[in-house]
Amino acid sequence: MIGYTGKAYNISSDILARIEFKKEDQTGMSYLLSCNNINNENFGLIRCGAPVKGIFSSPSILFPNSVGLSIGDVVRLTKHGILTVEYSATSSDNCIFTTNECNSSCVMCPQPPQKDTENFYHESEKIINLLDTTPTTIGITGGEPLLYFSRLISLLKTIISKFPDIRMQLLTNGRILKDIAKVDEISKIAGDNITFCIPLYADHSTLHDSIVNSNGAFSETLSGIYNLGISKLKVEIRTVILKRNIHRLVKLSHFICKNIPYADHVAIMGIEPIGKALDNFDSLWIDPAEYQDEIEESALDLSQFGINTSIFNHQLCTIKQSVWPLAQRSISQWKTIFLPQCDTCIQKGNCCGFFFASRYKHSKLINSINN
Amino acid sequence: MQEYTLLPFNFTKIDEDYLATNDIGEFIFLNRQTLDKVISGNLERDCEEFADLESKFFITKNNSETFKDIYTARYRTKKRFIFESTFLHMIVVTHRCNQKCRYCHASASEESSKPETDLDKKTSEQIVDRILESPTEFIKIEFQGGEPLLNFEIIKHIVNYTNKSKNQKKVEFVICTNAIALTDEHLDFIEVNNIQISTSLDGPEKLHDSQRISNKETGTYQMVSNSLQKIRSRSKSQVSALTTIHKDNLFKIKEIVDEYVSQGLTSIFLRPLNPYGNATKNKEALYYSNDEFVKYYINALEYIIELNKKSVNIVEENAAIILSRILSPFSNGFVDIQSPSGIGLCGLIYETNGDVFVSDEARMLHTMNHNDDFLLGNVKTTNRKNWFSTKKIKSLWQDSVIESLPGCTWCAFSPYCGTDPVRNLSEAGHIITSKPKDKQCQIHKKIFNHIFLKLKYADKSTRRIFWNWATHN
């Protein structure tokens, strides 16, 4: 989520608002907002550049420089002058953030739970209600979104009633779905609209549980996946490559083919060096140069078996050409950067590029492809 | 304290190590020391073998419901062919043939003999009505004979009638033909209706013509070769071929494979002689020992793998079926070797007079010896429900559940194997065989042994080839 800091006026508590209108003039840009807040104010203003003269009682923030906003965006304004874009009308990567609490504690978590737990289910419903464009897809993330189950149900109901054709990617560890009653409940509301994206880090309990830092996690996750399978709901399996699990990647792909053949999609991912992944980077990250064979064999085995397979977060010069068709441009646009050596690369347009956080932590294979 | 519970498995010694397999078709190689530790409860929790054994359901850490759910789902998946029931329906459209191959097991009659014995329209419709009673969603109708092209009119009638009556079912058609009388008119109809062609090619000219001769006693290789070229020049046609192995071509399998490659064929099915019909009459000239067959089959397989490594794409279908059973969780419908047997359950054959047999071999046994053991009924008077509720067929299935047969029940290859009661009766005089003497068993064991060893030592490129073969269907 992108944030900007400016000077706030007439804001006593957080405001969610939708950008209705923008107007450029000789001294700057004005964005007119439709608000949803406790003071019953209907309008707000974001001003970039020189301030406008006049008497104002509407909530507003003034920025000296331009900010990247579009009509239809939903933004949050705080009394400290912070503006965050909660929903971007021009992006297909939007996410709803439900809670920062989690029942797992993965060693490479990019978004580890903070000291103060916060829940955003209700806020998220407000954001949904503010949208005046129809998203085709939306992500639901956390922490663990299923942790506050009834609040999640309420959120799903809100989304489905407003956008009955939306496709939701629910990122979850699936452990709470070992209770089939919960699977049934979600299925009744939004069964056709959700893909459950569930991480599996190994093909056996000892290794998976040690990565997740929770005994019993593997068994519970498999139980959740199984329940989704028999309920005919869409399951995507994600795995993250670490130093400690790469030696079993091919075995994991076979495990998935044999035990989760109904998976809608499998994503083989590299880590994003933020959060815990950054803290423990040296013990976690392995250079793709060291596992070119393993990732090729796993991805091809899954793909030839008939499961839709993708490789995320691997630059094309770090993986073999046989698996280039499976590599996706997986990094959100606003996070993507390229390195200087990429300028002359003929595959740049097909490549996912780098996380901003990876600019100094990348494979020794990074090089311009010229033929 | 024991860290794990043992789940059921069989094992057998192969070279210096032990191959362990379980009911859901997983396999693992263990050395003797590790095997002893596993069984005595002393395997260390943090070793890679523990991880492998847990991942493949040979052991479980806790008696959780999760593993039982997945284990039973895997088992049901392996036996899915039982629930899906008969998908392969073979229709004999004529007994007449324009060839008189010396090993013919179908006991074909002369081309000029009375076409009144051909399948007629009314019976063919009754056959299709019975076929569509099968509960399976996917149906494959195979036209057999004699030479099916000699009664092409009835093939057209059946295809059209089926397409009108099939409703939601998906139906594929295959014509098993010697291809010597294949015309453009045939190919027009074949292409429009997406019919597959399965033909016989026993090798280059000399080998093919040594047994596969026309009614005028001339060779047929040139005609087959011309037909294959004709089919290849038409963009949409699908053709596959099989080889019948007999004494003349057994020792020259490499030449056969080369012939297939030069004909542009991408799969080869090395099929041993069936001991029926003319083959039994010409034993001296045709037969070979089981050991010989296995030796040359294995040589052929090695050669085919080497070709694949040089990017020549040709699949050996026997190996592909076995690899699919080992590497994928699905059941595959290779009728000859299933537990319970695929006879009736996976495949049925309908004679020109409407008689229904549990398999092609059963039909031939009836033709040879008037054996009624495997005759289920006739489409004109009874239907599928009648045939499948007889004591006869149920006991055939019960007696072919190899998991409960002595010799099979403790065999490490049993998850991938099966038996054919018809073959057993014809070769040994009993529906259930006694294992040391069972010829089919001897051949299967040797071939399984070889394939598992290949898997054990497979390098990256061999693994890629095997995975492709296992998943290509």
mmCIF file of C-alpha atoms in Angstrom, chain A residues 72-347:
data_model
loop_
_atom_site.group_PDB
_atom_site.id
_atom_site.type_symbol
_atom_site.label_atom_id
_atom_site.label_comp_id
_atom_site.label_asym_id
_atom_site.label_seq_id
_atom_site.Cartn_x
_atom_site.Cartn_y
_atom_site.Cartn_z
ATOM 1 C CA GLY A 72 -12.231 5.865 -8.227
ATOM 2 C CA ASP A 73 -9.376 5.251 -5.786
ATOM 3 C CA VAL A 74 -10.374 4.720 -2.164
ATOM 4 C CA VAL A 75 -8.057 6.474 0.269
ATOM 5 C CA ARG A 76 -7.598 6.785 4.009
ATOM 6 C CA LEU A 77 -6.815 10.174 5.536
ATOM 7 C CA THR A 78 -5.437 10.403 9.072
ATOM 8 C CA LYS A 79 -5.245 13.355 11.435
ATOM 9 C CA HIS A 80 -1.433 13.217 11.105
ATOM 10 C CA GLY A 81 -1.716 14.030 7.417
ATOM 11 C CA ILE A 82 -1.041 10.517 6.162
ATOM 12 C CA LEU A 83 -2.780 9.487 3.000
ATOM 13 C CA THR A 84 -2.859 5.799 2.047
ATOM 14 C CA VAL A 85 -4.383 4.319 -1.071
ATOM 15 C CA GLU A 86 -6.553 1.478 0.233
ATOM 16 C CA TYR A 87 -7.885 0.548 -3.163
ATOM 17 C CA SER A 88 -6.442 1.580 -6.501
ATOM 18 C CA ALA A 89 -8.926 1.865 -9.332
ATOM 19 C CA THR A 90 -6.169 1.412 -11.921
ATOM 20 C CA SER A 91 -4.628 -1.725 -10.432
ATOM 21 C CA SER A 92 -5.595 -5.374 -10.650
ATOM 22 C CA ASP A 93 -3.571 -6.222 -7.518
ATOM 23 C CA ASN A 94 -5.883 -4.841 -4.873
ATOM 24 C CA CYS A 95 -5.962 -6.511 -1.484
ATOM 25 C CA ILE A 96 -8.252 -6.354 1.497
ATOM 26 C CA PHE A 97 -6.294 -6.507 4.706
ATOM 27 C CA THR A 98 -8.288 -8.237 7.438
ATOM 28 C CA THR A 99 -6.088 -8.642 10.508
ATOM 29 C CA ASN A 100 -2.439 -8.740 11.409
ATOM 30 C CA GLU A 101 -2.906 -11.691 13.772
ATOM 31 C CA CYS A 102 -1.958 -15.189 12.727
ATOM 32 C CA ASN A 103 -2.075 -18.720 14.149
ATOM 33 C CA SER A 104 1.203 -19.555 12.387
ATOM 34 C CA SER A 105 4.610 -17.932 12.647
ATOM 35 C CA CYS A 106 6.415 -18.640 9.382
ATOM 36 C CA VAL A 107 10.152 -17.960 9.459
ATOM 37 C CA MET A 108 9.997 -15.836 6.290
ATOM 38 C CA CYS A 109 6.747 -13.997 6.943
ATOM 39 C CA PRO A 110 6.806 -10.725 4.989
ATOM 40 C CA GLN A 111 4.064 -9.276 7.159
ATOM 41 C CA PRO A 112 4.669 -10.520 10.714
ATOM 42 C CA PRO A 113 2.053 -9.808 13.383
ATOM 43 C CA GLN A 114 2.748 -6.542 15.195
ATOM 44 C CA LYS A 115 2.751 -6.028 18.941
ATOM 45 C CA ASP A 116 -0.745 -4.546 18.851
ATOM 46 C CA THR A 117 -3.210 -6.714 17.070
ATOM 47 C CA GLU A 118 -5.550 -4.877 14.842
ATOM 48 C CA ASN A 119 -8.582 -5.977 12.978
ATOM 49 C CA PHE A 120 -9.770 -4.368 9.818
ATOM 50 C CA TYR A 121 -12.756 -6.472 8.799
ATOM 51 C CA HIS A 122 -15.194 -3.691 9.491
ATOM 52 C CA GLU A 123 -13.028 -1.058 7.824
ATOM 53 C CA SER A 124 -12.723 -3.348 4.825
ATOM 54 C CA GLU A 125 -16.493 -3.508 4.537
ATOM 55 C CA LYS A 126 -16.532 0.279 4.458
ATOM 56 C CA ILE A 127 -13.946 0.299 1.692
ATOM 57 C CA ILE A 128 -16.033 -2.152 -0.298
ATOM 58 C CA ASN A 129 -19.102 -0.002 0.154
ATOM 59 C CA LEU A 130 -17.225 3.045 -1.148
ATOM 60 C CA LEU A 131 -16.205 1.450 -4.435
ATOM 61 C CA ASP A 132 -18.031 2.721 -7.473
ATOM 62 C CA THR A 133 -16.120 0.612 -9.994
ATOM 63 C CA THR A 134 -16.438 -3.180 -10.199
ATOM 64 C CA PRO A 135 -13.226 -5.059 -9.462
ATOM 65 C CA THR A 136 -12.748 -8.326 -11.369
ATOM 66 C CA THR A 137 -10.386 -9.756 -8.782
ATOM 67 C CA ILE A 138 -9.441 -8.914 -5.231
ATOM 68 C CA GLY A 139 -7.095 -10.439 -2.664
ATOM 69 C CA ILE A 140 -8.019 -11.080 0.961
ATOM 70 C CA THR A 141 -4.978 -11.207 3.211
ATOM 71 C CA GLY A 142 -3.684 -10.727 6.716
ATOM 72 C CA GLY A 143 -2.267 -12.270 9.090
ATOM 73 C CA GLU A 144 -4.705 -15.111 8.907
ATOM 74 C CA PRO A 145 -8.098 -13.917 7.536
ATOM 75 C CA LEU A 146 -9.984 -16.928 8.916
ATOM 76 C CA LEU A 147 -8.978 -16.187 12.503
ATOM 77 C CA TYR A 148 -12.016 -14.014 13.129
ATOM 78 C CA PHE A 149 -14.358 -16.264 11.245
ATOM 79 C CA SER A 150 -17.713 -14.576 11.732
ATOM 80 C CA ARG A 151 -16.237 -11.206 10.789
ATOM 81 C CA LEU A 152 -14.812 -12.758 7.648
ATOM 82 C CA ILE A 153 -18.228 -14.198 6.820
ATOM 83 C CA SER A 154 -19.775 -10.763 7.191
ATOM 84 C CA LEU A 155 -17.086 -9.266 4.943
ATOM 85 C CA LEU A 156 -17.636 -11.954 2.305
ATOM 86 C CA LYS A 157 -21.371 -11.332 2.360
ATOM 87 C CA THR A 158 -20.777 -7.631 1.790
ATOM 88 C CA ILE A 159 -18.439 -8.283 -1.117
ATOM 89 C CA ILE A 160 -20.661 -10.857 -2.796
ATOM 90 C CA SER A 161 -23.859 -8.863 -2.517
ATOM 91 C CA LYS A 162 -22.206 -5.849 -4.170
ATOM 92 C CA PHE A 163 -20.034 -7.778 -6.667
ATOM 93 C CA PRO A 164 -21.638 -11.176 -7.365
ATOM 94 C CA ASP A 165 -19.178 -12.004 -10.165
ATOM 95 C CA ILE A 166 -15.959 -11.072 -8.402
ATOM 96 C CA ARG A 167 -13.055 -13.502 -8.143
ATOM 97 C CA MET A 168 -11.441 -13.494 -4.668
ATOM 98 C CA GLN A 169 -8.000 -14.854 -3.789
ATOM 99 C CA LEU A 170 -8.107 -15.715 -0.108
ATOM 100 C CA LEU A 171 -4.581 -16.100 1.290
ATOM 101 C CA THR A 172 -4.801 -18.478 4.223
ATOM 102 C CA ASN A 173 -2.835 -21.253 5.888
ATOM 103 C CA GLY A 174 -6.045 -23.317 5.735
ATOM 104 C CA ARG A 175 -5.637 -24.732 9.245
ATOM 105 C CA ILE A 176 -8.985 -23.479 10.490
ATOM 106 C CA LEU A 177 -10.654 -25.227 7.553
ATOM 107 C CA LYS A 178 -9.958 -28.588 9.156
ATOM 108 C CA ASP A 179 -13.451 -27.937 10.510
ATOM 109 C CA ILE A 180 -15.662 -28.819 7.571
ATOM 110 C CA ALA A 181 -18.589 -26.826 8.950
ATOM 111 C CA LYS A 182 -16.571 -23.679 8.304
ATOM 112 C CA VAL A 183 -15.860 -24.795 4.739
ATOM 113 C CA ASP A 184 -19.582 -25.334 4.217
ATOM 114 C CA GLU A 185 -20.392 -21.896 5.568
ATOM 115 C CA ILE A 186 -18.004 -20.141 3.201
ATOM 116 C CA SER A 187 -19.106 -22.354 0.340
ATOM 117 C CA LYS A 188 -22.751 -21.334 0.719
ATOM 118 C CA ILE A 189 -21.945 -17.636 0.521
ATOM 119 C CA ALA A 190 -19.116 -17.420 -1.961
ATOM 120 C CA GLY A 191 -18.131 -20.955 -3.039
ATOM 121 C CA ASP A 192 -17.964 -20.112 -6.731
ATOM 122 C CA ASN A 193 -16.037 -16.905 -6.199
ATOM 123 C CA ILE A 194 -13.075 -17.872 -4.025
ATOM 124 C CA THR A 195 -9.709 -19.437 -4.704
ATOM 125 C CA PHE A 196 -8.030 -20.472 -1.441
ATOM 126 C CA CYS A 197 -4.277 -19.806 -1.737
ATOM 127 C CA ILE A 198 -2.610 -22.094 0.773
ATOM 128 C CA PRO A 199 1.121 -22.462 1.426
ATOM 129 C CA LEU A 200 2.798 -25.865 1.725
ATOM 130 C CA TYR A 201 6.502 -25.695 2.419
ATOM 131 C CA ALA A 202 7.331 -29.410 2.424
ATOM 132 C CA ASP A 203 5.894 -32.832 1.719
ATOM 133 C CA HIS A 204 6.101 -33.973 5.348
ATOM 134 C CA SER A 205 5.243 -32.624 8.782
ATOM 135 C CA THR A 206 8.647 -32.161 10.445
ATOM 136 C CA LEU A 207 10.009 -29.737 7.860
ATOM 137 C CA HIS A 208 6.761 -27.880 7.156
ATOM 138 C CA ASP A 209 5.978 -27.457 10.873
ATOM 139 C CA SER A 210 9.491 -26.155 11.576
ATOM 140 C CA ILE A 211 9.157 -23.528 8.841
ATOM 141 C CA VAL A 212 5.736 -22.518 10.116
ATOM 142 C CA ASN A 213 6.940 -22.718 13.728
ATOM 143 C CA SER A 214 3.862 -24.589 14.823
ATOM 144 C CA ASN A 215 3.420 -28.300 15.642
ATOM 145 C CA GLY A 216 0.522 -29.877 13.877
ATOM 146 C CA ALA A 217 0.349 -27.190 11.180
ATOM 147 C CA PHE A 218 1.052 -29.608 8.306
ATOM 148 C CA SER A 219 -1.653 -32.015 9.386
ATOM 149 C CA GLU A 220 -4.209 -29.228 9.906
ATOM 150 C CA THR A 221 -3.382 -27.554 6.592
ATOM 151 C CA LEU A 222 -3.706 -30.849 4.708
ATOM 152 C CA SER A 223 -7.002 -31.438 6.443
ATOM 153 C CA GLY A 224 -8.211 -28.013 5.309
ATOM 154 C CA ILE A 225 -7.047 -28.677 1.740
ATOM 155 C CA TYR A 226 -8.783 -32.057 1.761
ATOM 156 C CA ASN A 227 -12.039 -30.477 2.986
ATOM 157 C CA LEU A 228 -11.858 -27.865 0.246
ATOM 158 C CA GLY A 229 -11.234 -30.641 -2.272
ATOM 159 C CA ILE A 230 -14.235 -32.724 -1.332
ATOM 160 C CA SER A 231 -16.371 -29.573 -1.267
ATOM 161 C CA LYS A 232 -15.171 -28.862 -4.811
ATOM 162 C CA LEU A 233 -13.820 -25.415 -3.931
ATOM 163 C CA LYS A 234 -10.835 -23.982 -5.763
ATOM 164 C CA VAL A 235 -7.457 -24.533 -4.120
ATOM 165 C CA GLU A 236 -4.145 -23.005 -5.097
ATOM 166 C CA ILE A 237 -1.004 -24.350 -3.455
ATOM 167 C CA ARG A 238 1.898 -21.976 -2.926
ATOM 168 C CA THR A 239 5.368 -22.978 -1.908
ATOM 169 C CA VAL A 240 8.260 -20.725 -1.011
ATOM 170 C CA ILE A 241 11.832 -21.789 -1.782
ATOM 171 C CA LEU A 242 14.219 -21.574 1.173
ATOM 172 C CA LYS A 243 17.675 -22.958 1.876
ATOM 173 C CA ARG A 244 16.123 -25.472 4.220
ATOM 174 C CA ASN A 245 13.437 -26.925 1.920
ATOM 175 C CA ILE A 246 14.905 -26.731 -1.614
ATOM 176 C CA HIS A 247 16.276 -30.280 -1.414
ATOM 177 C CA ARG A 248 12.690 -31.595 -1.262
ATOM 178 C CA LEU A 249 11.090 -29.332 -3.876
ATOM 179 C CA VAL A 250 10.773 -32.092 -6.495
ATOM 180 C CA LYS A 251 9.349 -34.446 -3.855
ATOM 181 C CA LEU A 252 6.858 -31.764 -2.873
ATOM 182 C CA SER A 253 5.722 -31.378 -6.466
ATOM 183 C CA HIS A 254 5.151 -35.149 -6.659
ATOM 184 C CA PHE A 255 3.291 -35.036 -3.337
ATOM 185 C CA ILE A 256 0.975 -32.401 -4.775
ATOM 186 C CA CYS A 257 0.374 -34.380 -8.001
ATOM 187 C CA LYS A 258 -0.520 -37.482 -6.035
ATOM 188 C CA ASN A 259 -2.441 -36.071 -3.084
ATOM 189 C CA ILE A 260 -3.840 -32.786 -4.362
ATOM 190 C CA PRO A 261 -4.342 -33.516 -8.068
ATOM 191 C CA TYR A 262 -7.428 -31.287 -8.040
ATOM 192 C CA ALA A 263 -5.344 -28.177 -7.265
ATOM 193 C CA ASP A 264 -6.421 -25.341 -9.511
ATOM 194 C CA HIS A 265 -2.927 -23.855 -9.600
ATOM 195 C CA VAL A 266 0.505 -24.234 -8.012
ATOM 196 C CA ALA A 267 2.838 -21.295 -7.479
ATOM 197 C CA ILE A 268 6.545 -21.841 -6.791
ATOM 198 C CA MET A 269 7.829 -18.646 -5.202
ATOM 199 C CA GLY A 270 11.002 -16.879 -4.174
ATOM 200 C CA ILE A 271 11.013 -14.865 -0.930
ATOM 201 C CA GLU A 272 10.453 -11.130 -0.717
ATOM 202 C CA PRO A 273 13.114 -9.724 1.619
ATOM 203 C CA ILE A 274 10.860 -7.783 3.970
ATOM 204 C CA GLY A 275 9.626 -8.461 7.480
ATOM 205 C CA LYS A 276 10.995 -11.685 8.964
ATOM 206 C CA ALA A 277 12.411 -12.688 5.605
ATOM 207 C CA LEU A 278 14.679 -9.676 5.791
ATOM 208 C CA ASP A 279 15.637 -10.281 9.423
ATOM 209 C CA ASN A 280 16.707 -13.858 8.678
ATOM 210 C CA PHE A 281 17.739 -13.355 5.080
ATOM 211 C CA ASP A 282 21.112 -15.057 5.153
ATOM 212 C CA SER A 283 19.774 -18.222 6.730
ATOM 213 C CA LEU A 284 16.744 -18.325 4.448
ATOM 214 C CA TRP A 285 17.599 -17.160 0.953
ATOM 215 C CA ILE A 286 19.266 -19.425 -1.576
ATOM 216 C CA ASP A 287 20.540 -18.167 -4.904
ATOM 217 C CA PRO A 288 18.486 -19.584 -7.810
ATOM 218 C CA ALA A 289 21.821 -20.398 -9.450
ATOM 219 C CA GLU A 290 22.027 -23.308 -6.993
ATOM 220 C CA TYR A 291 18.672 -24.845 -7.818
ATOM 221 C CA GLN A 292 18.131 -24.412 -11.541
ATOM 222 C CA ASP A 293 17.682 -28.181 -11.999
ATOM 223 C CA GLU A 294 15.303 -28.607 -9.057
ATOM 224 C CA ILE A 295 12.973 -25.802 -10.024
ATOM 225 C CA GLU A 296 12.954 -26.963 -13.651
ATOM 226 C CA GLU A 297 12.104 -30.555 -12.736
ATOM 227 C CA SER A 298 9.400 -29.575 -10.210
ATOM 228 C CA ALA A 299 7.705 -27.061 -12.437
ATOM 229 C CA LEU A 300 7.773 -29.307 -15.510
ATOM 230 C CA ASP A 301 6.541 -32.337 -13.540
ATOM 231 C CA LEU A 302 3.563 -30.394 -12.185
ATOM 232 C CA SER A 303 2.815 -28.811 -15.535
ATOM 233 C CA GLN A 304 3.054 -32.019 -17.554
ATOM 234 C CA PHE A 305 0.905 -33.781 -14.980
ATOM 235 C CA GLY A 306 -1.776 -31.282 -15.941
ATOM 236 C CA ILE A 307 -1.726 -28.807 -13.049
ATOM 237 C CA ASN A 308 -1.594 -25.122 -13.932
ATOM 238 C CA THR A 309 1.841 -24.086 -12.629
ATOM 239 C CA SER A 310 3.579 -20.757 -12.209
ATOM 240 C CA ILE A 311 6.981 -19.592 -11.067
ATOM 241 C CA PHE A 312 6.805 -16.335 -9.122
ATOM 242 C CA ASN A 313 9.517 -13.827 -8.294
ATOM 243 C CA HIS A 314 12.272 -15.398 -10.403
ATOM 244 C CA GLN A 315 13.932 -13.233 -13.001
ATOM 245 C CA LEU A 316 14.178 -14.973 -16.379
ATOM 246 C CA CYS A 317 17.966 -14.987 -16.384
ATOM 247 C CA THR A 318 17.949 -17.055 -13.180
ATOM 248 C CA ILE A 319 15.844 -19.960 -14.488
ATOM 249 C CA LYS A 320 16.217 -22.283 -17.456
ATOM 250 C CA GLN A 321 14.553 -21.397 -20.725
ATOM 251 C CA SER A 322 12.422 -24.564 -20.602
ATOM 252 C CA VAL A 323 10.406 -23.016 -17.762
ATOM 253 C CA TRP A 324 10.182 -19.435 -19.022
ATOM 254 C CA PRO A 325 6.576 -20.001 -20.175
ATOM 255 C CA LEU A 326 5.690 -20.718 -16.544
ATOM 256 C CA ALA A 327 7.344 -17.585 -15.100
ATOM 257 C CA GLN A 328 4.801 -14.891 -14.288
ATOM 258 C CA ARG A 329 5.124 -11.163 -13.884
ATOM 259 C CA SER A 330 4.200 -11.687 -10.280
ATOM 260 C CA ILE A 331 5.466 -8.588 -8.507
ATOM 261 C CA SER A 332 2.928 -5.805 -7.958
ATOM 262 C CA GLN A 333 3.624 -2.972 -10.321
ATOM 263 C CA TRP A 334 4.222 -0.420 -7.613
ATOM 264 C CA LYS A 335 6.919 -2.662 -6.051
ATOM 265 C CA THR A 336 8.733 -3.594 -9.259
ATOM 266 C CA ILE A 337 12.154 -2.284 -10.195
ATOM 267 C CA PHE A 338 14.822 -3.305 -12.665
ATOM 268 C CA LEU A 339 18.590 -3.118 -12.339
ATOM 269 C CA PRO A 340 20.908 -1.181 -14.634
ATOM 270 C CA GLN A 341 22.054 -4.377 -16.393
ATOM 271 C CA CYS A 342 18.414 -4.978 -17.382
ATOM 272 C CA ASP A 343 18.323 -1.982 -19.713
ATOM 273 C CA THR A 344 19.704 -3.962 -22.665
ATOM 274 C CA CYS A 345 17.911 -7.220 -21.891
ATOM 275 C CA ILE A 346 15.624 -8.396 -24.693
ATOM 276 C CA GLN A 347 13.453 -10.333 -22.222
#
